[in-house]
Short mmCIF file of C-alpha atoms and ligand atoms in Angstrom, two decimals:
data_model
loop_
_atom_site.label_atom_id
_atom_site.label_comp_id
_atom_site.label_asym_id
_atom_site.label_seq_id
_atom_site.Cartn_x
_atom_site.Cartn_y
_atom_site.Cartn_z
CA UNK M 7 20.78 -5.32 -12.66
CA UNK M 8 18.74 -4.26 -15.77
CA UNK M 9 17.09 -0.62 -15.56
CA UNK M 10 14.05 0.04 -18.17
CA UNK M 11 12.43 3.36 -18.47
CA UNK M 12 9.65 2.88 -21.09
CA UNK M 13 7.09 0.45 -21.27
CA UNK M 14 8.60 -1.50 -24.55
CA UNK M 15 12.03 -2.65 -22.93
CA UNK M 16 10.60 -3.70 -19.50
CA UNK M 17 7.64 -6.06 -21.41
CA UNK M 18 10.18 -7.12 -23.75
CA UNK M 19 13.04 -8.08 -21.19
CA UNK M 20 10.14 -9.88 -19.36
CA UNK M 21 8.91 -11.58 -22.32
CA UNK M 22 12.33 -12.64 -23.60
CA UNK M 23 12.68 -14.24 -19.77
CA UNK M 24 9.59 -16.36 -19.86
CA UNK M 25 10.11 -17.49 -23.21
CA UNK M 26 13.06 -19.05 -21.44
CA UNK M 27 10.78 -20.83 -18.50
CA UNK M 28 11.53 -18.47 -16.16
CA UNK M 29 8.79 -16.83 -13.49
CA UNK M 30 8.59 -13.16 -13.00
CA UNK M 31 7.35 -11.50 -9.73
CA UNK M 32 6.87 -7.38 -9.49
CA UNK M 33 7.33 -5.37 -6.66
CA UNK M 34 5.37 -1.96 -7.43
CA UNK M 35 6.56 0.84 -5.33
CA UNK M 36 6.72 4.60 -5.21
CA UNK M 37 10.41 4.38 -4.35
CA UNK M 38 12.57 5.83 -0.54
CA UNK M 39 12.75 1.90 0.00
CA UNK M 40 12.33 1.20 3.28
CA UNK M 41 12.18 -2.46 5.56
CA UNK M 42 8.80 -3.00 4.46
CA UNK M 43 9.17 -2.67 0.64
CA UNK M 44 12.28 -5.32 1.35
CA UNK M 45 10.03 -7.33 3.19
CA UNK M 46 8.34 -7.55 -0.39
CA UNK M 47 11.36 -7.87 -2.43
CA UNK M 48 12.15 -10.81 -0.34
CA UNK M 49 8.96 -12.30 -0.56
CA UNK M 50 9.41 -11.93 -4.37
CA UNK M 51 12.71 -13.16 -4.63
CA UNK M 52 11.17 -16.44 -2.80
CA UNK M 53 8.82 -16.85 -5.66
CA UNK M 54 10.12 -16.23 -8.78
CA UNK M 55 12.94 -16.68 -10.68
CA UNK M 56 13.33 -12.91 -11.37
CA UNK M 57 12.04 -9.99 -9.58
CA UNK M 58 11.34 -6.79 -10.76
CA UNK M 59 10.85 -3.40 -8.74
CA UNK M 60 9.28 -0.52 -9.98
CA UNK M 61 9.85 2.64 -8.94
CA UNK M 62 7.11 5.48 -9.54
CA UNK M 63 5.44 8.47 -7.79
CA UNK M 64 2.50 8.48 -9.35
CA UNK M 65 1.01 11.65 -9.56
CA UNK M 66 -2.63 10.37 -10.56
CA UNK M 67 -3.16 8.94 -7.06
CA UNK M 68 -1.81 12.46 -5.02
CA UNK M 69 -5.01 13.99 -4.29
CA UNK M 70 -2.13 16.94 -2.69
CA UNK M 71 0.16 18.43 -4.94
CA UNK M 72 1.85 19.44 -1.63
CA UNK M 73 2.25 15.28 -0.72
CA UNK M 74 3.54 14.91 -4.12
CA UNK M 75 5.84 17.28 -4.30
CA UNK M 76 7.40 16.59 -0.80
CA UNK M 77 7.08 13.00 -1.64
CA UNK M 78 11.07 11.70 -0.79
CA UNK M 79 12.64 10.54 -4.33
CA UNK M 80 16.23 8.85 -3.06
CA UNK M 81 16.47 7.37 -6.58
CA UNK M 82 20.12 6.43 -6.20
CA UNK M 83 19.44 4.86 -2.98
CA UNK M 84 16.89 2.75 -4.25
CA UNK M 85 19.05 1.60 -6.58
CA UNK M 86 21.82 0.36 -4.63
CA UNK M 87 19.47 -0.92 -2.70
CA UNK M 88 17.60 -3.26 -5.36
CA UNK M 89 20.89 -4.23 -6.67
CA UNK M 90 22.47 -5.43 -3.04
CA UNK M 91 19.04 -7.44 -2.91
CA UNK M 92 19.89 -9.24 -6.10
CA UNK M 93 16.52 -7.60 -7.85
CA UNK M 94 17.34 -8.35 -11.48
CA UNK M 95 15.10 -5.02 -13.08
CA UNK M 96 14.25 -1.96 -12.03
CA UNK M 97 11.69 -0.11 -13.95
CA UNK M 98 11.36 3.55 -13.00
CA UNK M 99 9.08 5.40 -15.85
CA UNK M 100 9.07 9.36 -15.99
CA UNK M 101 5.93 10.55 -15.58
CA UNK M 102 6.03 12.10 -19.04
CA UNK M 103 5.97 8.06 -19.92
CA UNK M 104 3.26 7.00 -18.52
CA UNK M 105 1.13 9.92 -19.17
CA UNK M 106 2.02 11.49 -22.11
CA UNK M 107 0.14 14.27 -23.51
CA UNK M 108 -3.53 12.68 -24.72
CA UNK M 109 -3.56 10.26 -22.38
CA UNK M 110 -7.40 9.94 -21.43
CA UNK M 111 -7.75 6.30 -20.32
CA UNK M 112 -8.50 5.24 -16.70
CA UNK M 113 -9.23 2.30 -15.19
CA UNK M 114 -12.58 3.17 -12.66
CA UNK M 115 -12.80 0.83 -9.51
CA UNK M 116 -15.81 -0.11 -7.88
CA UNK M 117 -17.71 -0.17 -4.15
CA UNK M 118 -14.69 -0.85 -2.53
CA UNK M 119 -12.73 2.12 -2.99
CA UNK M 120 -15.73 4.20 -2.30
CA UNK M 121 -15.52 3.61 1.71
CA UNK M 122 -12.41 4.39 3.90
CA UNK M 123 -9.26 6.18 2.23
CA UNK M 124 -11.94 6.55 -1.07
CA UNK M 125 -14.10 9.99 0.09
CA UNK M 126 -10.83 11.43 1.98
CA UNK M 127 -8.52 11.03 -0.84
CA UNK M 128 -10.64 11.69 -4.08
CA UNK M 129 -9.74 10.35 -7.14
CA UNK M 130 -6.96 8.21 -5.20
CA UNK M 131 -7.82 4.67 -6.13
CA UNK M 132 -8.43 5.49 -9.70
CA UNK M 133 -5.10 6.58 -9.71
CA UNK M 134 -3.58 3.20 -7.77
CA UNK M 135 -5.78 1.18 -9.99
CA UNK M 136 -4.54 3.16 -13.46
CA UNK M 137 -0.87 3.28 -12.76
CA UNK M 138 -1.45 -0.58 -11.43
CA UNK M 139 -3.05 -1.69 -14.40
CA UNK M 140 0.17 -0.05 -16.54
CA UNK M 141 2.65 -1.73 -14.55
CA UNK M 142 1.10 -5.16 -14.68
CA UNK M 143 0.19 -5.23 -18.50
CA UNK M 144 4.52 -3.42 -18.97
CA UNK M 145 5.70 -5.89 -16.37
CA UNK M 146 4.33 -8.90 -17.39
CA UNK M 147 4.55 -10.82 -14.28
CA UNK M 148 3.22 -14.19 -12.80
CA UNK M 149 2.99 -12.62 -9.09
CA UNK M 150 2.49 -8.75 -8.24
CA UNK M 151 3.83 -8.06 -4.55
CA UNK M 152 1.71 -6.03 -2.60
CA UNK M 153 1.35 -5.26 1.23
CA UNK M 154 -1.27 -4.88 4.04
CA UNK M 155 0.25 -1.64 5.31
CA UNK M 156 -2.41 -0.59 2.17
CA UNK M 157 -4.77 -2.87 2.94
CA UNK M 158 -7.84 -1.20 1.18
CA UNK M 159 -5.52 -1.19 -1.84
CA UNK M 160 -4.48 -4.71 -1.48
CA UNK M 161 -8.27 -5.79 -1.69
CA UNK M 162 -9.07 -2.96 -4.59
CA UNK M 163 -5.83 -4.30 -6.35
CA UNK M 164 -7.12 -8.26 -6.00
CA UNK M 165 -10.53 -6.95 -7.58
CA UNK M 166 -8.69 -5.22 -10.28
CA UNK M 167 -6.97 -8.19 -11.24
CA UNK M 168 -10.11 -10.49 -11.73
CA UNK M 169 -12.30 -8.14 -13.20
CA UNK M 170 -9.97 -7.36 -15.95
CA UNK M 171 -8.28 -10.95 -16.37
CA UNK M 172 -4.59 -9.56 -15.52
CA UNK M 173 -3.64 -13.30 -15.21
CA UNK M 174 -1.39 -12.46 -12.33
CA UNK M 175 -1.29 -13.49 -8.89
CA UNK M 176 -1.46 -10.76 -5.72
CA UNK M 177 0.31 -11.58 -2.98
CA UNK M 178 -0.23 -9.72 -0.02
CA UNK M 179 3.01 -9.46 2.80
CA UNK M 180 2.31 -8.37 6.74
CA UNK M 181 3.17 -4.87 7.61
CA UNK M 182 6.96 -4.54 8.71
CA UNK M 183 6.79 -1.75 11.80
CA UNK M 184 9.43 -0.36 13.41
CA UNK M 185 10.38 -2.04 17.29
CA UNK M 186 7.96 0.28 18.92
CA UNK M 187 4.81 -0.34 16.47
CA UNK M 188 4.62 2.59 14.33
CA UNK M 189 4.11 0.87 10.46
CA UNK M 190 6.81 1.85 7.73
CA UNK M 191 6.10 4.65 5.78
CA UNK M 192 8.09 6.83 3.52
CA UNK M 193 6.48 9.59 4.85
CA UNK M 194 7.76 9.22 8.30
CA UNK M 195 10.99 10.53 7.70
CA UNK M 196 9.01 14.08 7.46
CA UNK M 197 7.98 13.54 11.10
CA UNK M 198 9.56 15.95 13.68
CA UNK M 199 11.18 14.34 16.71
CA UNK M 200 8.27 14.70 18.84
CA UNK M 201 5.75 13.87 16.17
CA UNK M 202 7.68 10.35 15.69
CA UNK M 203 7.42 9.68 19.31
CA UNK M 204 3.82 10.46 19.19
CA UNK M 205 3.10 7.92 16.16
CA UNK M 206 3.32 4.50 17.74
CA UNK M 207 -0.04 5.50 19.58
CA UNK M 208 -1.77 4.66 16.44
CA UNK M 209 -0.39 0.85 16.10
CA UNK M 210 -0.72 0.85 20.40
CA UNK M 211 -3.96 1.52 20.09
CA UNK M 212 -4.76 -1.03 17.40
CA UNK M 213 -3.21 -3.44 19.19
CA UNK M 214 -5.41 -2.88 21.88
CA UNK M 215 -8.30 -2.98 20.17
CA UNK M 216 -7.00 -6.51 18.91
CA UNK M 217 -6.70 -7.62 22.57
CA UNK M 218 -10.11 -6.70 23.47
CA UNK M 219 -11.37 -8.26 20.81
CA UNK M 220 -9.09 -11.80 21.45
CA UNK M 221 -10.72 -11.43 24.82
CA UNK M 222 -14.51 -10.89 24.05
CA UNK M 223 -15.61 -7.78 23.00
CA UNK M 224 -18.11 -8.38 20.45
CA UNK M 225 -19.25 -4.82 19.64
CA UNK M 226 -17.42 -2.43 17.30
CA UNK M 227 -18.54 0.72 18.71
CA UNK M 228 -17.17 0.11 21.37
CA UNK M 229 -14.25 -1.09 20.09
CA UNK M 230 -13.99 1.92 17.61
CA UNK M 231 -14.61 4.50 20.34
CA UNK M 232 -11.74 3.16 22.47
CA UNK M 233 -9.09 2.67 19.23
CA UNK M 234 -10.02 6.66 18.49
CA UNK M 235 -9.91 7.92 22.24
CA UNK M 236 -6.68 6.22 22.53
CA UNK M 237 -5.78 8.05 19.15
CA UNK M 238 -6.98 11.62 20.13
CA UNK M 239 -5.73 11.23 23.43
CA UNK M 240 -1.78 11.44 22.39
CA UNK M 241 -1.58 15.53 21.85
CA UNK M 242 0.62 15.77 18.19
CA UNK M 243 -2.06 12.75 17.19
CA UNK M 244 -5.87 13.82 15.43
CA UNK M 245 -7.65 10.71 14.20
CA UNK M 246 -9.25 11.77 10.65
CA UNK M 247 -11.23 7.70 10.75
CA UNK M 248 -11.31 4.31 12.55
CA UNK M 249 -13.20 1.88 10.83
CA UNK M 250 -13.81 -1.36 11.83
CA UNK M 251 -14.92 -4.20 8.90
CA UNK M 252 -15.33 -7.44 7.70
CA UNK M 253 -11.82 -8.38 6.60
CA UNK M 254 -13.03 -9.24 3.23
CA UNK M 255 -15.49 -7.32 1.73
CA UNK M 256 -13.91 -3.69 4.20
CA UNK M 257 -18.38 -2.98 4.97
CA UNK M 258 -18.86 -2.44 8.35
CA UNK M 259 -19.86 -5.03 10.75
CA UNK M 260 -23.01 -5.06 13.14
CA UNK M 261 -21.18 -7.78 15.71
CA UNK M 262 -17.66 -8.50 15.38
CA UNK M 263 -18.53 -12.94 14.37
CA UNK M 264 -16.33 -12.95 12.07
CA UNK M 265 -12.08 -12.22 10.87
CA UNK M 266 -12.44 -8.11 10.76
CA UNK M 267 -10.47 -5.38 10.47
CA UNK M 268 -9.54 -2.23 12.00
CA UNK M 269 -8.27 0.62 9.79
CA UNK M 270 -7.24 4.20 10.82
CA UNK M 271 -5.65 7.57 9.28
CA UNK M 272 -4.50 9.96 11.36
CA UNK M 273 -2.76 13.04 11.11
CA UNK M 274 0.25 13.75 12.89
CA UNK M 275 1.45 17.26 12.51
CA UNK M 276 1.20 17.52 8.70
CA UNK M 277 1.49 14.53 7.56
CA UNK M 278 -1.04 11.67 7.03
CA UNK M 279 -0.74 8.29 8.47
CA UNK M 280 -2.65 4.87 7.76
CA UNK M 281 -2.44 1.90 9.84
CA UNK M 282 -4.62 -1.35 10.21
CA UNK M 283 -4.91 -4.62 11.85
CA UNK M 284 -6.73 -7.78 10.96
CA UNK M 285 -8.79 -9.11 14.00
CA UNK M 286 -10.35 -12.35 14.86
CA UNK M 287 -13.22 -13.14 17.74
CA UNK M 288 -11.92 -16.31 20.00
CA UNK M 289 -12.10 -19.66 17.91
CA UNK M 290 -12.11 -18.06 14.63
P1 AMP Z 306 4.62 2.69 -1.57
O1 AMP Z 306 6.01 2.84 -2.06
O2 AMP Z 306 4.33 3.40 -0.29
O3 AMP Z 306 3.59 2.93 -2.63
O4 AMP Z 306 4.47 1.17 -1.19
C1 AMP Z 306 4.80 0.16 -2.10
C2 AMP Z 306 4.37 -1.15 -1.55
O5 AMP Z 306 5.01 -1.37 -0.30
C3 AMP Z 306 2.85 -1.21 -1.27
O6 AMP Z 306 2.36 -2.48 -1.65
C4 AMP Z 306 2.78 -1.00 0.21
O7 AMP Z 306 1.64 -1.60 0.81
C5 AMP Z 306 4.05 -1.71 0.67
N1 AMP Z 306 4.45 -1.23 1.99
C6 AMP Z 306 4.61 0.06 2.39
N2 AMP Z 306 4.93 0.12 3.70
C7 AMP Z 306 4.96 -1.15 4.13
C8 AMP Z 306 5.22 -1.77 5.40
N3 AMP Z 306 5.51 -1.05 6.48
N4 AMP Z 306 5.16 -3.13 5.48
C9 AMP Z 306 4.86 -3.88 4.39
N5 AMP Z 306 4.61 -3.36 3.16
C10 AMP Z 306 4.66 -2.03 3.05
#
């Protein structure tokens, strides 16, 4: 397995690969692999001929130096665990890399990272959408690998894509959860004991918001109220939103007639959670 640190050798390994016919697919990811970034590396692995991983805590999308600095950074561990998956490059920039001094350019998104995670986490999806941007145009890849465990991301990320003419493909993989529900996260592993038996209330009540829906319920307050009582109601648990809309374009819905989702953060203890689920009336 190849490992690149700058820019120049990772778009010139890629290059050099698809001037031989092959087909690249990237897996971007902030590193302390876990199930659900393997989830992705598999995915990738079933699409290209060569997969790439990169490995990068961005700083420009930690609105809290505090997250960023606790942020788990197992490099070694992601290594070994790329190379046991057969990924054939790693690219893990410094930070001094990507953003060396003078760097001024950003890439700005649009309305859709102005609802949801956007006002909580200022400056956050400029930050995804920069870093993005540089690991697309230094990776050089047909498909970019991205999950729904982000799914406001995932759409802002498809956007990005078009809008600039990134002439790569976003694929987007179901969130991996652990058996009782709670999503993956590399932040979970800063849970207490009692904190990680709280979580799974957040995916239980999702899940029970999808029921209702399956089985009627038409209107998203209510269906909102219940996800957030459910939420609130676990004692280490304090819902910070739960939004409910259209699947698509993530504005809010007036009668759930259409595929929707539900999205929530939460904090438990002191650490943030996100979790969502895509839900569908009958018939649809
Ligand atoms: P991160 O390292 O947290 O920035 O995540 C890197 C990629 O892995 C993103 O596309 C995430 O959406 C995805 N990801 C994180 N957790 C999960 C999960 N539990 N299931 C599927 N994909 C995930």
């Amino acid at each position: 397995m190849k490992t690149f640190t700058t820019p120049d050798t990772m778009r010139a390994w890629s290059r050099a690969a698809r001037a031989e016919g092959h087909t690249i697919a990237v897996v971007p990811t902030m590193g302390a692999l876990h199930e659900g970034h393997i989830a992705l590396i598999e995915t990738a692995r079933s699409m290209a001929d060569g997969v790439i991983v990169t490995i990068f805590v961005n700083p420009l999308q930690f609105n809290e130096s505090t997250d960023f600095d606790l942020y788990p950074r197992p490099i070694d561990d992601d290594v070994a665990i790329c190379t046991s998956l057969g990924v054939d490059a790693v690219y893990a920039p410094t930070a001094a890399t990507m953003y060396p001094t003078g760097f001024q350019t950003h890439v700005e998104p649009g309305d859709l990272a102005d609802r949801l995670e956007g006002p909580m986490r200022p400056g956050h999806f400029r930050g995804v959408t920069t870093v993005v941007t540089k690991l697309l145009t230094a990776t050089v890849a047909d498909y970019a690998i991205f999950g729904q465990k982000d799914y406001q991301q995932l759409a802002i990320v498809k956007r990005l894509v078009v809008d600039l003419d990134l002439g790569v493909d976003i694929i987007g993989v179901p969130t991996v959860r652990e058996p009782d529900g709670l999503a993956l996260s590399s932040r979970n592993r800063r849970l207490t004991p009692e904190q990680r038996a709280a979580a799974p209330a957040i995916s239980s009540a999702l899940f029970a918001a999808r029921t209702a829906v399956a089985d009627g319920e038409t209107d998203p307050v209510i269906v909102v109220n219940r996800t957030r009582s459910r939420i609130d109601a676990e004692p280490h648990l304090s819902a910070e939103y739960v939004e409910l809309v259209d699947a698509l374009t993530l504005t809010p819905v007036e009668v759930i007639d259409r595929p929707c989702a539900v999205l929530v953060a939460a904090w438990c203890g002191e650490v943030r959670l996100i979790d969502n689920l895509v839900i569908s009336p009958p018939q649809i």
